[in-house]
XYZ file of N, CA, C and O in Angstrom:
768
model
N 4.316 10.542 12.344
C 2.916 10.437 12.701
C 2.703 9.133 13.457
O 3.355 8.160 13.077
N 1.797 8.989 14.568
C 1.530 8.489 15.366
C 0.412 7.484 14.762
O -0.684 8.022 14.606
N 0.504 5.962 14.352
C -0.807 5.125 13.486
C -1.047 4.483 15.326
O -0.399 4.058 16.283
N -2.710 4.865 14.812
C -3.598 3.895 15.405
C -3.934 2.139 15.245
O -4.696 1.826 14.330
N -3.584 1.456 15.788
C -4.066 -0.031 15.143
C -5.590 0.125 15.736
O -6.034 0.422 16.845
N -6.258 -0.262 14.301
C -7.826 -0.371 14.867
C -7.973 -2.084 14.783
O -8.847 -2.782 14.270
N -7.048 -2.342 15.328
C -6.850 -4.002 16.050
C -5.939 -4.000 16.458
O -4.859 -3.904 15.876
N -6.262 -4.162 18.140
C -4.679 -4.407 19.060
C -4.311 -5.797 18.985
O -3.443 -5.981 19.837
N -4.521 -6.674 18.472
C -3.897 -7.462 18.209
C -3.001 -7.597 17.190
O -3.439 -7.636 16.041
N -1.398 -7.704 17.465
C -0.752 -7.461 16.236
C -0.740 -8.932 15.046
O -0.319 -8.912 13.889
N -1.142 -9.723 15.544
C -1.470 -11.074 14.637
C -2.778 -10.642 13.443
O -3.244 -11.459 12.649
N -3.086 -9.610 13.513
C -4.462 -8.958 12.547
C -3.290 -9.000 11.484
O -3.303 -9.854 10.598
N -2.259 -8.047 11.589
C -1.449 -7.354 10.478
C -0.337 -8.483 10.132
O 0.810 -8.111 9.886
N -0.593 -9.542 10.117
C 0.010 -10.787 9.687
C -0.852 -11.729 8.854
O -0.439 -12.405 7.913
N -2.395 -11.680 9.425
C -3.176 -12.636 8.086
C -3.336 -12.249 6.999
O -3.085 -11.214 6.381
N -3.997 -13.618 6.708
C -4.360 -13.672 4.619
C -5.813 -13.380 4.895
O -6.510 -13.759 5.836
N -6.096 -12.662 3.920
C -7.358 -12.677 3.648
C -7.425 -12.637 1.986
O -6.424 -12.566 1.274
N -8.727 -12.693 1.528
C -8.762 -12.383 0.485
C -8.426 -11.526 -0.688
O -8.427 -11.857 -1.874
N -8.090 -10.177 -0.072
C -7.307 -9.146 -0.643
C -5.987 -9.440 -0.149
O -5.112 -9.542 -1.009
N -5.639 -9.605 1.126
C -3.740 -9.579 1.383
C -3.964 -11.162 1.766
O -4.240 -11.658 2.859
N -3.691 -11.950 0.139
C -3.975 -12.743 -0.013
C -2.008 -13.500 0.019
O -1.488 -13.769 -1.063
N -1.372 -13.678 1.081
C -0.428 -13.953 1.265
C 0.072 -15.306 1.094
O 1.266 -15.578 0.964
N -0.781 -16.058 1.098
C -0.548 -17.676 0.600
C -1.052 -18.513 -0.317
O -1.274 -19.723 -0.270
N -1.265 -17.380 -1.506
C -1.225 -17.763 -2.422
C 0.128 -17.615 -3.064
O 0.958 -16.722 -2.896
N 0.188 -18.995 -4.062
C 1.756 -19.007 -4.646
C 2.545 -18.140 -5.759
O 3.544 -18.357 -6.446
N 1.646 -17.064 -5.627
C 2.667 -16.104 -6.797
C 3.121 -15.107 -5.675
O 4.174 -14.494 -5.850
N 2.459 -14.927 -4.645
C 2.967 -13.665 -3.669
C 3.937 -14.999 -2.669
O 4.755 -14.584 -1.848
N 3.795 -16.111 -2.794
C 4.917 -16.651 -1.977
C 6.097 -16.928 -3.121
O 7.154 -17.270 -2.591
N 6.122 -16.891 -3.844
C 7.111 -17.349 -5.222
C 7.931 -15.540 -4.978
O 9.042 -15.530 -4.448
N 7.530 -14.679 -5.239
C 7.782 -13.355 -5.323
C 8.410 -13.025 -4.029
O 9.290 -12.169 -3.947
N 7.945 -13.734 -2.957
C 8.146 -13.355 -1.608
C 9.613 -14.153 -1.629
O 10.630 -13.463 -1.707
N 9.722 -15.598 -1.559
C 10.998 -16.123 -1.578
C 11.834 -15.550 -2.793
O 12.910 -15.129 -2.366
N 11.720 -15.406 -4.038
C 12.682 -14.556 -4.876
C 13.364 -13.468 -4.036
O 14.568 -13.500 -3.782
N 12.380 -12.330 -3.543
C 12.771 -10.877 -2.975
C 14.001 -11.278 -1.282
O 14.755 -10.481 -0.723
N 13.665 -13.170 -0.823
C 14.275 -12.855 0.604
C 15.699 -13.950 0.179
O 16.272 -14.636 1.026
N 16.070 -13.916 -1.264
C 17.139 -14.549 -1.018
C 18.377 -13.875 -0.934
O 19.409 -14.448 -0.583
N 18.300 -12.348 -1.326
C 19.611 -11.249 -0.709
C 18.878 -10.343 -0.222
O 18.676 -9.248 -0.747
N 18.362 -10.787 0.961
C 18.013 -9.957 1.999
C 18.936 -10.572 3.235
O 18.785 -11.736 3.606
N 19.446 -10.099 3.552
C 19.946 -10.469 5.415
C 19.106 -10.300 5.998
O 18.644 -11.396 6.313
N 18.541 -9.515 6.392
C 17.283 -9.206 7.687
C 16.239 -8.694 7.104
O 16.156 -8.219 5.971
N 15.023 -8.861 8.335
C 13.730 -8.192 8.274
C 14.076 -6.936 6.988
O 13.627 -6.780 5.853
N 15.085 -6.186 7.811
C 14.604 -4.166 6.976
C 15.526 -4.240 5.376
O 15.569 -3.376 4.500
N 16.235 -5.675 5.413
C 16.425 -5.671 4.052
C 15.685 -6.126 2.991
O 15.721 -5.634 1.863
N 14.735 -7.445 3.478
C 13.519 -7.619 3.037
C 12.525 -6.794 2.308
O 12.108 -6.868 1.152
N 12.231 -5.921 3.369
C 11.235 -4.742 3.451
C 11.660 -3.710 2.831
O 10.827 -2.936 2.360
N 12.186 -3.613 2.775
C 12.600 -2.193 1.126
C 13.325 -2.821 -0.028
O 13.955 -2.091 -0.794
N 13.279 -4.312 -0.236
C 13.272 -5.289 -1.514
C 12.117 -5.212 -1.690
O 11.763 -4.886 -2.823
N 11.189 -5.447 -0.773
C 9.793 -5.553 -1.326
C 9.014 -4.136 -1.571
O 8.145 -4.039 -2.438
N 9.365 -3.154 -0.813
C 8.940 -2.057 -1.379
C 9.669 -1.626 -2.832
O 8.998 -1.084 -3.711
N 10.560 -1.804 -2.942
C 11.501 -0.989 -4.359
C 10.627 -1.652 -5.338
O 9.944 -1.073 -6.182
N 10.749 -3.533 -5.054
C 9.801 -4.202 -6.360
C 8.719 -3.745 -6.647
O 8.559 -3.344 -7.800
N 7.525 -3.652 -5.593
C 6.157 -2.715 -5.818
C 6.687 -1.971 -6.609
O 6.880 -2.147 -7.812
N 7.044 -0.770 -5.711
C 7.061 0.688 -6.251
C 7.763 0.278 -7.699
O 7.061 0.512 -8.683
N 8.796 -0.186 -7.891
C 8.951 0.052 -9.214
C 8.982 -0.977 -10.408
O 9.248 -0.680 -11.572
N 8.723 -2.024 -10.016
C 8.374 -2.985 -11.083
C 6.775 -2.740 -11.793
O 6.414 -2.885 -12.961
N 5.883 -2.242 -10.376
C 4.527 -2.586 -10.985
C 3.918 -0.914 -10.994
O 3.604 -0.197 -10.045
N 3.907 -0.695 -12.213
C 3.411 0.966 -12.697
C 2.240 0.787 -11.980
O 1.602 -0.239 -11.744
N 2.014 2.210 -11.598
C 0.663 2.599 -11.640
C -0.327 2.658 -12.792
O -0.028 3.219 -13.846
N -1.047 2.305 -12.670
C -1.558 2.169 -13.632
C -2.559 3.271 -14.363
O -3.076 3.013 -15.450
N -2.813 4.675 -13.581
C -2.881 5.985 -14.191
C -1.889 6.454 -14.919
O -2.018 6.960 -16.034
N -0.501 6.248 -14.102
C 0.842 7.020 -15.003
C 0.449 6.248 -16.300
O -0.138 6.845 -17.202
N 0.902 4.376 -16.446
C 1.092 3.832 -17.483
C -0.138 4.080 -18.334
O 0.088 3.954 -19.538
N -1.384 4.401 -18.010
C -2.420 4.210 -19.155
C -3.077 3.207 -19.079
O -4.174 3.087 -19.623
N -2.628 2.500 -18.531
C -3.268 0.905 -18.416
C -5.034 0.619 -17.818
O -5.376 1.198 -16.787
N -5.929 -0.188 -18.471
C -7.250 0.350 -18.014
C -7.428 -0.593 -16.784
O -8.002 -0.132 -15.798
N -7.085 -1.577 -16.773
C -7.309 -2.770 -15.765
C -7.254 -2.221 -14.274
O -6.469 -1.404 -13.792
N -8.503 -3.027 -13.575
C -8.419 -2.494 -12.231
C -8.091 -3.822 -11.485
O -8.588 -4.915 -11.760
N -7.141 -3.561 -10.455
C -6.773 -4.750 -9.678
C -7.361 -4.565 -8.364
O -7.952 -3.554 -7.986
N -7.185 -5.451 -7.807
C -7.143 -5.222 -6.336
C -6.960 -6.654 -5.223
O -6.961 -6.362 -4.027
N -6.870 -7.536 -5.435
C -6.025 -8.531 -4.701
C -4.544 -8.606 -5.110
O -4.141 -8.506 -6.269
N -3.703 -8.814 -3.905
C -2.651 -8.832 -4.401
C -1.869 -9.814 -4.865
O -0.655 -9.613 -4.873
N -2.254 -10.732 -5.215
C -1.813 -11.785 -6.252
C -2.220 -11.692 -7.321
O -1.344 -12.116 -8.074
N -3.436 -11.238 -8.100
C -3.873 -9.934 -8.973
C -2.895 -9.224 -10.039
O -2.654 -9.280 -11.246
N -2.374 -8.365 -8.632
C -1.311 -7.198 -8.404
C -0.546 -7.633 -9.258
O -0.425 -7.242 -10.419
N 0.264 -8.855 -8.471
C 1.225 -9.398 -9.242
C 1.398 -10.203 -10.650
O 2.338 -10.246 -11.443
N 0.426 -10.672 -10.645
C 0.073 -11.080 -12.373
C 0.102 -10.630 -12.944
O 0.610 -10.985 -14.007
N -0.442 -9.383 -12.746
C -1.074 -8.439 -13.880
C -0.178 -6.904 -14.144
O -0.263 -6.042 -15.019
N 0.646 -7.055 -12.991
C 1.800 -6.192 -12.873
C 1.010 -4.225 -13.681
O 1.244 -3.465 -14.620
N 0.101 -4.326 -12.536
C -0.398 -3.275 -12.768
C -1.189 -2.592 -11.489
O -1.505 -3.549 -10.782
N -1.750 -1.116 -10.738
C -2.349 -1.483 -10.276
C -2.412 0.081 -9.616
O -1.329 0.666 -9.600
N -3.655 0.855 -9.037
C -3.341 1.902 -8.489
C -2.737 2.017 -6.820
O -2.424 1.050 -6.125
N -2.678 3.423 -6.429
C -2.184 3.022 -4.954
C -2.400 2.020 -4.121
O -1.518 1.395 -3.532
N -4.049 1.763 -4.017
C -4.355 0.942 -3.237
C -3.986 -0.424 -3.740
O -3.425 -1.173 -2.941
N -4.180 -0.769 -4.734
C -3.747 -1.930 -5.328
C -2.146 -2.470 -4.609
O -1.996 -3.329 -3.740
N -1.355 -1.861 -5.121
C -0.108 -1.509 -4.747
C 0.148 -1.825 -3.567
O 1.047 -2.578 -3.194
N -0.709 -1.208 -2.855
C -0.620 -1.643 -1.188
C -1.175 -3.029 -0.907
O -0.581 -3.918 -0.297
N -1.961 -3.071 -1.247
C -2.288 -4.615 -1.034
C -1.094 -5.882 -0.983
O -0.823 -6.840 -0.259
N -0.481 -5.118 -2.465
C 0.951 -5.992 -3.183
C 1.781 -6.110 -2.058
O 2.154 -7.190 -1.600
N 2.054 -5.066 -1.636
C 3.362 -4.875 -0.883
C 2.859 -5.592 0.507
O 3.577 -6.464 0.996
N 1.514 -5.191 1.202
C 1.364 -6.359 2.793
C 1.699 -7.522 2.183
O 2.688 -8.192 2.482
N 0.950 -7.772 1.380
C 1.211 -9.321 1.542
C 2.458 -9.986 1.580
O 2.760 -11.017 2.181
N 3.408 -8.965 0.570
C 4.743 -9.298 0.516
C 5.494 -9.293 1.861
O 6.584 -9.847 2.002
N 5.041 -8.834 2.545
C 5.230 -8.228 4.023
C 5.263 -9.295 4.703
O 6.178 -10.003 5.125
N 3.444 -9.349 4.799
C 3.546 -10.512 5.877
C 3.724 -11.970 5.395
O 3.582 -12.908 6.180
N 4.014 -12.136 4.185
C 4.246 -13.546 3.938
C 5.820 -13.836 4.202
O 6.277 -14.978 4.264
N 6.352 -13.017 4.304
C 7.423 -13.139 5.373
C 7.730 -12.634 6.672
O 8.819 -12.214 7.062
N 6.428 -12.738 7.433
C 6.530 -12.302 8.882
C 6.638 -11.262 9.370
O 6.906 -10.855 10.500
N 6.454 -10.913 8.620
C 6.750 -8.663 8.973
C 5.368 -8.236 9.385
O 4.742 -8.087 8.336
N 4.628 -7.979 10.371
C 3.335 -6.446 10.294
C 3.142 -5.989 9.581
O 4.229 -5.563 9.188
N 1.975 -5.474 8.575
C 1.762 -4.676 8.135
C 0.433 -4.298 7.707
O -0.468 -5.129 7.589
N 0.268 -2.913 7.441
C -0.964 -2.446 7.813
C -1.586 -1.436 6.745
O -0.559 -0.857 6.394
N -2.414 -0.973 6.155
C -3.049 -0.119 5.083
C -3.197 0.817 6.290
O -3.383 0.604 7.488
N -3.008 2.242 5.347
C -3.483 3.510 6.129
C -3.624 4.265 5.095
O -3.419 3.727 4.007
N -3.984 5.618 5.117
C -4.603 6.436 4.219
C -4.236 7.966 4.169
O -3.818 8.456 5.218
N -4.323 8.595 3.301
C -4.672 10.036 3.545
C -5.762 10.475 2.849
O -6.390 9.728 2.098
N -6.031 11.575 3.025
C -6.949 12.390 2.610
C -6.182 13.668 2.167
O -5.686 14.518 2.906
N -6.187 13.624 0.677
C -5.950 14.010 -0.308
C -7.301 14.660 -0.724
O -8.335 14.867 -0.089
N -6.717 15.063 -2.778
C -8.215 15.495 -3.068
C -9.186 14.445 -3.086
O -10.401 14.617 -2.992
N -8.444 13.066 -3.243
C -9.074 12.025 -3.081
C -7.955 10.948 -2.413
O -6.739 11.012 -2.599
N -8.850 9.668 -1.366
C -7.896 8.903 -0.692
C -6.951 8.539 -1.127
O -6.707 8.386 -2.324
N -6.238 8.333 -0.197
C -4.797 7.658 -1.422
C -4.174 6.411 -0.329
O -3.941 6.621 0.861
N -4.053 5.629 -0.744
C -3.586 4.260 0.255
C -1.862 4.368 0.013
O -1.012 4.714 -0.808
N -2.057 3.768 1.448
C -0.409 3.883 2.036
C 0.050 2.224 2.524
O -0.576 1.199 2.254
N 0.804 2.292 2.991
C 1.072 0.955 3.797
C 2.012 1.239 4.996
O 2.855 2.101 4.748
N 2.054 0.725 6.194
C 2.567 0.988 7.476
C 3.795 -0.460 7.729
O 3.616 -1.420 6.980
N 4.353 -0.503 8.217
C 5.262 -1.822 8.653
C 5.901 -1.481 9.949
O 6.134 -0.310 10.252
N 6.234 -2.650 10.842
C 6.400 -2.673 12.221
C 7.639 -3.444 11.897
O 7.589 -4.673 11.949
N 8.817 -2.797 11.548
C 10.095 -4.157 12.024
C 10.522 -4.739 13.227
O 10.603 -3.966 14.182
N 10.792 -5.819 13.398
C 11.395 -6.219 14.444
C 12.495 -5.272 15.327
O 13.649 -5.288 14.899
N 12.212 -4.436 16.546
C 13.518 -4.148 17.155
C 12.477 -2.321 17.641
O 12.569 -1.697 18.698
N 11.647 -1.988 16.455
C 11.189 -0.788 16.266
C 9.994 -0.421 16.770
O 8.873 -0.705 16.348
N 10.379 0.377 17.910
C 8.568 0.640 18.154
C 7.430 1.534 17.961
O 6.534 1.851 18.743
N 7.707 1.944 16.494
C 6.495 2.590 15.766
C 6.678 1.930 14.617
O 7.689 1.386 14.173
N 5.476 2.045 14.129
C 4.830 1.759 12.732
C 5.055 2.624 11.300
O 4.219 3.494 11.054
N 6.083 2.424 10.418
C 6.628 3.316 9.634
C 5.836 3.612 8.666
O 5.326 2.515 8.441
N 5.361 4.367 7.905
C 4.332 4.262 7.140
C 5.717 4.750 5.447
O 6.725 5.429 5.254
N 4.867 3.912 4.751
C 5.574 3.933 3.348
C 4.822 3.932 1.921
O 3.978 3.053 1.751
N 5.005 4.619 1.148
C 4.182 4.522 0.012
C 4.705 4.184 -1.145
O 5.351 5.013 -1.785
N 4.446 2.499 -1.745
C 4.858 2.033 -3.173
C 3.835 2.791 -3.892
O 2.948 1.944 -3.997
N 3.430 3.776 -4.413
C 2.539 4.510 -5.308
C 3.807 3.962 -6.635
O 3.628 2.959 -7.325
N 4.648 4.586 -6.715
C 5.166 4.441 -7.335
C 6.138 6.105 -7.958
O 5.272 6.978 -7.989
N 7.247 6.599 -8.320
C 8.205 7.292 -8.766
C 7.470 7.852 -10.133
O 6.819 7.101 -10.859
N 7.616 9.002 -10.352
C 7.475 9.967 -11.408
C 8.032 11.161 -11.292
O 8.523 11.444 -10.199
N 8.094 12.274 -12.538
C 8.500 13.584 -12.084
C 8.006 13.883 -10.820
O 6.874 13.456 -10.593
N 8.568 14.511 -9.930
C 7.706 15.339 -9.576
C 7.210 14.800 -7.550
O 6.883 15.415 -6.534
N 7.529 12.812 -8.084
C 7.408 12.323 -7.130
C 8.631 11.080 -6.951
O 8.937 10.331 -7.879
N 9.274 11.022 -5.533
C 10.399 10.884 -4.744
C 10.263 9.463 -3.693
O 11.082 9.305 -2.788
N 9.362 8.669 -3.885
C 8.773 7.940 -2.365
C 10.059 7.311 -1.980
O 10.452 6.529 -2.846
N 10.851 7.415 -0.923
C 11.604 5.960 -0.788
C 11.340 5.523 0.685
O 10.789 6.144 1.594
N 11.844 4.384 0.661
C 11.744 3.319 2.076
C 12.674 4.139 2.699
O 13.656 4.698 2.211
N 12.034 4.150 4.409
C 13.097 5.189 5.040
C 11.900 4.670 6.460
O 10.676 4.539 6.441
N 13.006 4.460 7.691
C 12.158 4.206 8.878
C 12.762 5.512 9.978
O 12.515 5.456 11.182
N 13.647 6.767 9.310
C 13.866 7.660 10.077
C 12.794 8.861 10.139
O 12.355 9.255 11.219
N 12.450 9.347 9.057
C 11.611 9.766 8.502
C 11.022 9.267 7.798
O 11.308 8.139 7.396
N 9.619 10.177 7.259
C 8.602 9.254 6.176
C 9.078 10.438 4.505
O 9.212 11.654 4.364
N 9.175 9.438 3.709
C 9.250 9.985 2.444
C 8.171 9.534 1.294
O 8.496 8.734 0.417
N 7.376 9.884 1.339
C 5.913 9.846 0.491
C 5.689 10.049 -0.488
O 6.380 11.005 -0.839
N 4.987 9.661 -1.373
C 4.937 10.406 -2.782
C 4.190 12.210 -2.603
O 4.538 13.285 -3.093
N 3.328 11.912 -1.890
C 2.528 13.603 -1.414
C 2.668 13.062 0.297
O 2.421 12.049 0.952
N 3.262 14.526 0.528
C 2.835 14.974 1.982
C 1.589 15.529 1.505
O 1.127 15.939 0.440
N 1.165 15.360 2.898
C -0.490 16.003 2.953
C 0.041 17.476 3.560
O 0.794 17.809 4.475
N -0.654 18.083 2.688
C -1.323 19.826 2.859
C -2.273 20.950 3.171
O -3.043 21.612 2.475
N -1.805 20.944 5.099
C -3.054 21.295 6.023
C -3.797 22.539 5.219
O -5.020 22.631 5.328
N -2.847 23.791 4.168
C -3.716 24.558 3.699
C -4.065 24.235 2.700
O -3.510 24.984 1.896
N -4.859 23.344 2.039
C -5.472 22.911 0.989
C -6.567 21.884 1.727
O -7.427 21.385 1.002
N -6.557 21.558 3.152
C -7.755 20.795 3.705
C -7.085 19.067 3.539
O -7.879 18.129 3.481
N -5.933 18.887 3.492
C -5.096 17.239 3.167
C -4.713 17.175 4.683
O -4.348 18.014 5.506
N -4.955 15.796 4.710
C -4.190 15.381 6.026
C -4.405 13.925 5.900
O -5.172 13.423 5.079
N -3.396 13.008 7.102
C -2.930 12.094 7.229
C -3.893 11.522 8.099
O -4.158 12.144 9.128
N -4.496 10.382 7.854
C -5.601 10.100 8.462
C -4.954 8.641 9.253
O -4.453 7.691 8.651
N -5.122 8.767 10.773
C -3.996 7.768 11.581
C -4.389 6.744 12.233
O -3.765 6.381 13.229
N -5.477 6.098 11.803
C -5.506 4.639 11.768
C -4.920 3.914 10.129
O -4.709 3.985 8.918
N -4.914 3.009 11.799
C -3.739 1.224 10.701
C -4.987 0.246 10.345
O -5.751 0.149 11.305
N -5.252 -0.255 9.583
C -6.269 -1.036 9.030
C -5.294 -2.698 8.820
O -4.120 -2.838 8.476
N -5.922 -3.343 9.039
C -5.238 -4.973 9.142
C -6.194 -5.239 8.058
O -5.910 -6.376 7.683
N -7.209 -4.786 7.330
C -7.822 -5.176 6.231
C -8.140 -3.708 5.594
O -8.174 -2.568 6.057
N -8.370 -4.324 4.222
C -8.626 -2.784 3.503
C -9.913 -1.898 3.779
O -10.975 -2.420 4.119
N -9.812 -0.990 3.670
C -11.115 0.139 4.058
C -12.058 -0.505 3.418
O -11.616 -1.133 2.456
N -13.174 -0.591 3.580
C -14.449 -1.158 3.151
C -14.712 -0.154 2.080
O -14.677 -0.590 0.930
N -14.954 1.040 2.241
C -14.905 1.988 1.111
C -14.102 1.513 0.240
O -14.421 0.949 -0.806
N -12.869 1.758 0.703
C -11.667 1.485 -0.698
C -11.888 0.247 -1.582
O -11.745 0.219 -2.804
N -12.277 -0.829 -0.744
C -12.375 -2.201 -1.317
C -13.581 -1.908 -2.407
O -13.334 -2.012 -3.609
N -14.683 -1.596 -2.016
C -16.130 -1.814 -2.970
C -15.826 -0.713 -4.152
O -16.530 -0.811 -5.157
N -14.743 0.424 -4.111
C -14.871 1.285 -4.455
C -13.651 0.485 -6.302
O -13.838 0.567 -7.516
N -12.574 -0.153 -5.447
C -12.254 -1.351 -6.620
C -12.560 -2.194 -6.934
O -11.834 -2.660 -7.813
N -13.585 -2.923 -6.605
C -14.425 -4.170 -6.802
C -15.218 -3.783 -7.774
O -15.416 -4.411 -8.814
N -15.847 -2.416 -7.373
C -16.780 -1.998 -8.592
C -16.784 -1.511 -9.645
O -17.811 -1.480 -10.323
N -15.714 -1.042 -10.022
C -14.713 -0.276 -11.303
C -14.963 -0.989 -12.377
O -14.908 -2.195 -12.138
N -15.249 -0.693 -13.605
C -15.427 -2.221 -14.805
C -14.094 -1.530 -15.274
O -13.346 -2.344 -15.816
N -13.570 -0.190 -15.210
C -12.057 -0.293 -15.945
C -11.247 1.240 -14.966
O -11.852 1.834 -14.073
N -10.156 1.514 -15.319
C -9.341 2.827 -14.327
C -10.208 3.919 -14.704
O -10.687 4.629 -13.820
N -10.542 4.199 -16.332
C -11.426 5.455 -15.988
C -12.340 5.431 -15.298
O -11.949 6.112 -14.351
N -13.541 5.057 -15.026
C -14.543 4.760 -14.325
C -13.816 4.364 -12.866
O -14.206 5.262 -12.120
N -13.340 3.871 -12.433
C -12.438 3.656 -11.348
C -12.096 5.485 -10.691
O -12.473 5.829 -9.570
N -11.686 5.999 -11.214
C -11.265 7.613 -11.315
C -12.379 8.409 -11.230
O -12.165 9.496 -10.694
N -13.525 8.199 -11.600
C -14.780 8.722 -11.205
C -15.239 8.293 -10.439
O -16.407 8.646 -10.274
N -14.656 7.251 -9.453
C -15.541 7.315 -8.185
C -14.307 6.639 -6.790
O -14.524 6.118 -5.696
N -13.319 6.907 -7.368
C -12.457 7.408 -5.892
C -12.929 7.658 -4.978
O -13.921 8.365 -5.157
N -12.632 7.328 -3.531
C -13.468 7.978 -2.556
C -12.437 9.427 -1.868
O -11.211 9.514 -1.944
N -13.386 10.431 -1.223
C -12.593 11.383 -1.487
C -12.654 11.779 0.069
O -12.153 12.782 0.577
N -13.596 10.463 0.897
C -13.478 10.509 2.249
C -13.818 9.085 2.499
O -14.461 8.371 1.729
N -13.052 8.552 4.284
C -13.011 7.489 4.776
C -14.144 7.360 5.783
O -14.289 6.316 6.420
């Protein structure tokens, strides 16, 4: 799939902001841990995806009520849903110089993704730390995309192809406002 940057500037998908909060010192502590057996950029980048995806549960699978959503957060609290997750993983991204970008599908409800631009590559790979369960397979892969859900044109799912350099405004207020995951789960957004 073909991502839109809804900022042509690729220096968007490199800052900190408050959610891909990259310079703060637990996502730079985490960041130098993950790049000391890495050789390159794409070894980096699926160290830092494997850690997401599988150090930090989702936090529907685990049960866990806490809602995160900055990704230094993320990492404290080693908990966090998709979007959360994604947050985790840009920052991990760009706090070591890599692109990277939130994107979405449309599911029965959104589901956040994350995109990365390696050095050498000229598309935007899209990858999902959701995280591994029965049933679901995600791995880092820049030949193909391996996802936790493909989207399913006969059920009304599809891949929605803008790159976001900050999180969806929906998505953001939609975790900001959560007092815990159930309540969080009742108001998913179920469009962008």
């Amino acid at each position: 799939m073909e991502l839109i940057q809804n900022n042509p500037n690729i220096s968007a998908y490199l800052a900190a902001d408050e959610v891909i909060d990259h310079e703060h010192p637990r996502v730079r502590a985490a960041a130098a841990a993950l790049s000391v057996d890495a050789a390159d950029a794409y070894a980096y980048a699926k160290a830092a995806f494997e850690f997401v995806r599988d150090t930090i549960p989702h936090s529907q699978d685990a049960g866990d009520p806490r809602v995160t959503w900055r990704a230094s957060d993320v990492l404290a609290q080693r908990t966090g849903i998709c979007y959360a997750k994604a947050h985790a993983l840009v920052a991990l991204l760009r706090a070591e110089g890599i692109p990277a970008g939130l994107c979405y599908q449309k599911l029965e409800v959104i589901h956040g993704l994350v995109a990365v631009k390696l050095p050498g590559e000229e598309r935007w790979a899209r990858q999902d730390p959701r995280g591994n369960k029965p049933g679901v397979d995600a791995q880092f892969r820049l030949d193909r995309e391996q996802l936790a859900f493909p989207a399913r044109p006969e059920f009304n799912e599809l891949d929605l192809p803008v790159l976001f350099a900050e999180p969806h405004p929906v998505v953001l207020q939609c975790l900001r406002e959560a007092v815990d995951r159930p309540h969080l789960w009742q108001t998913l957004p179920t469009d962008l």
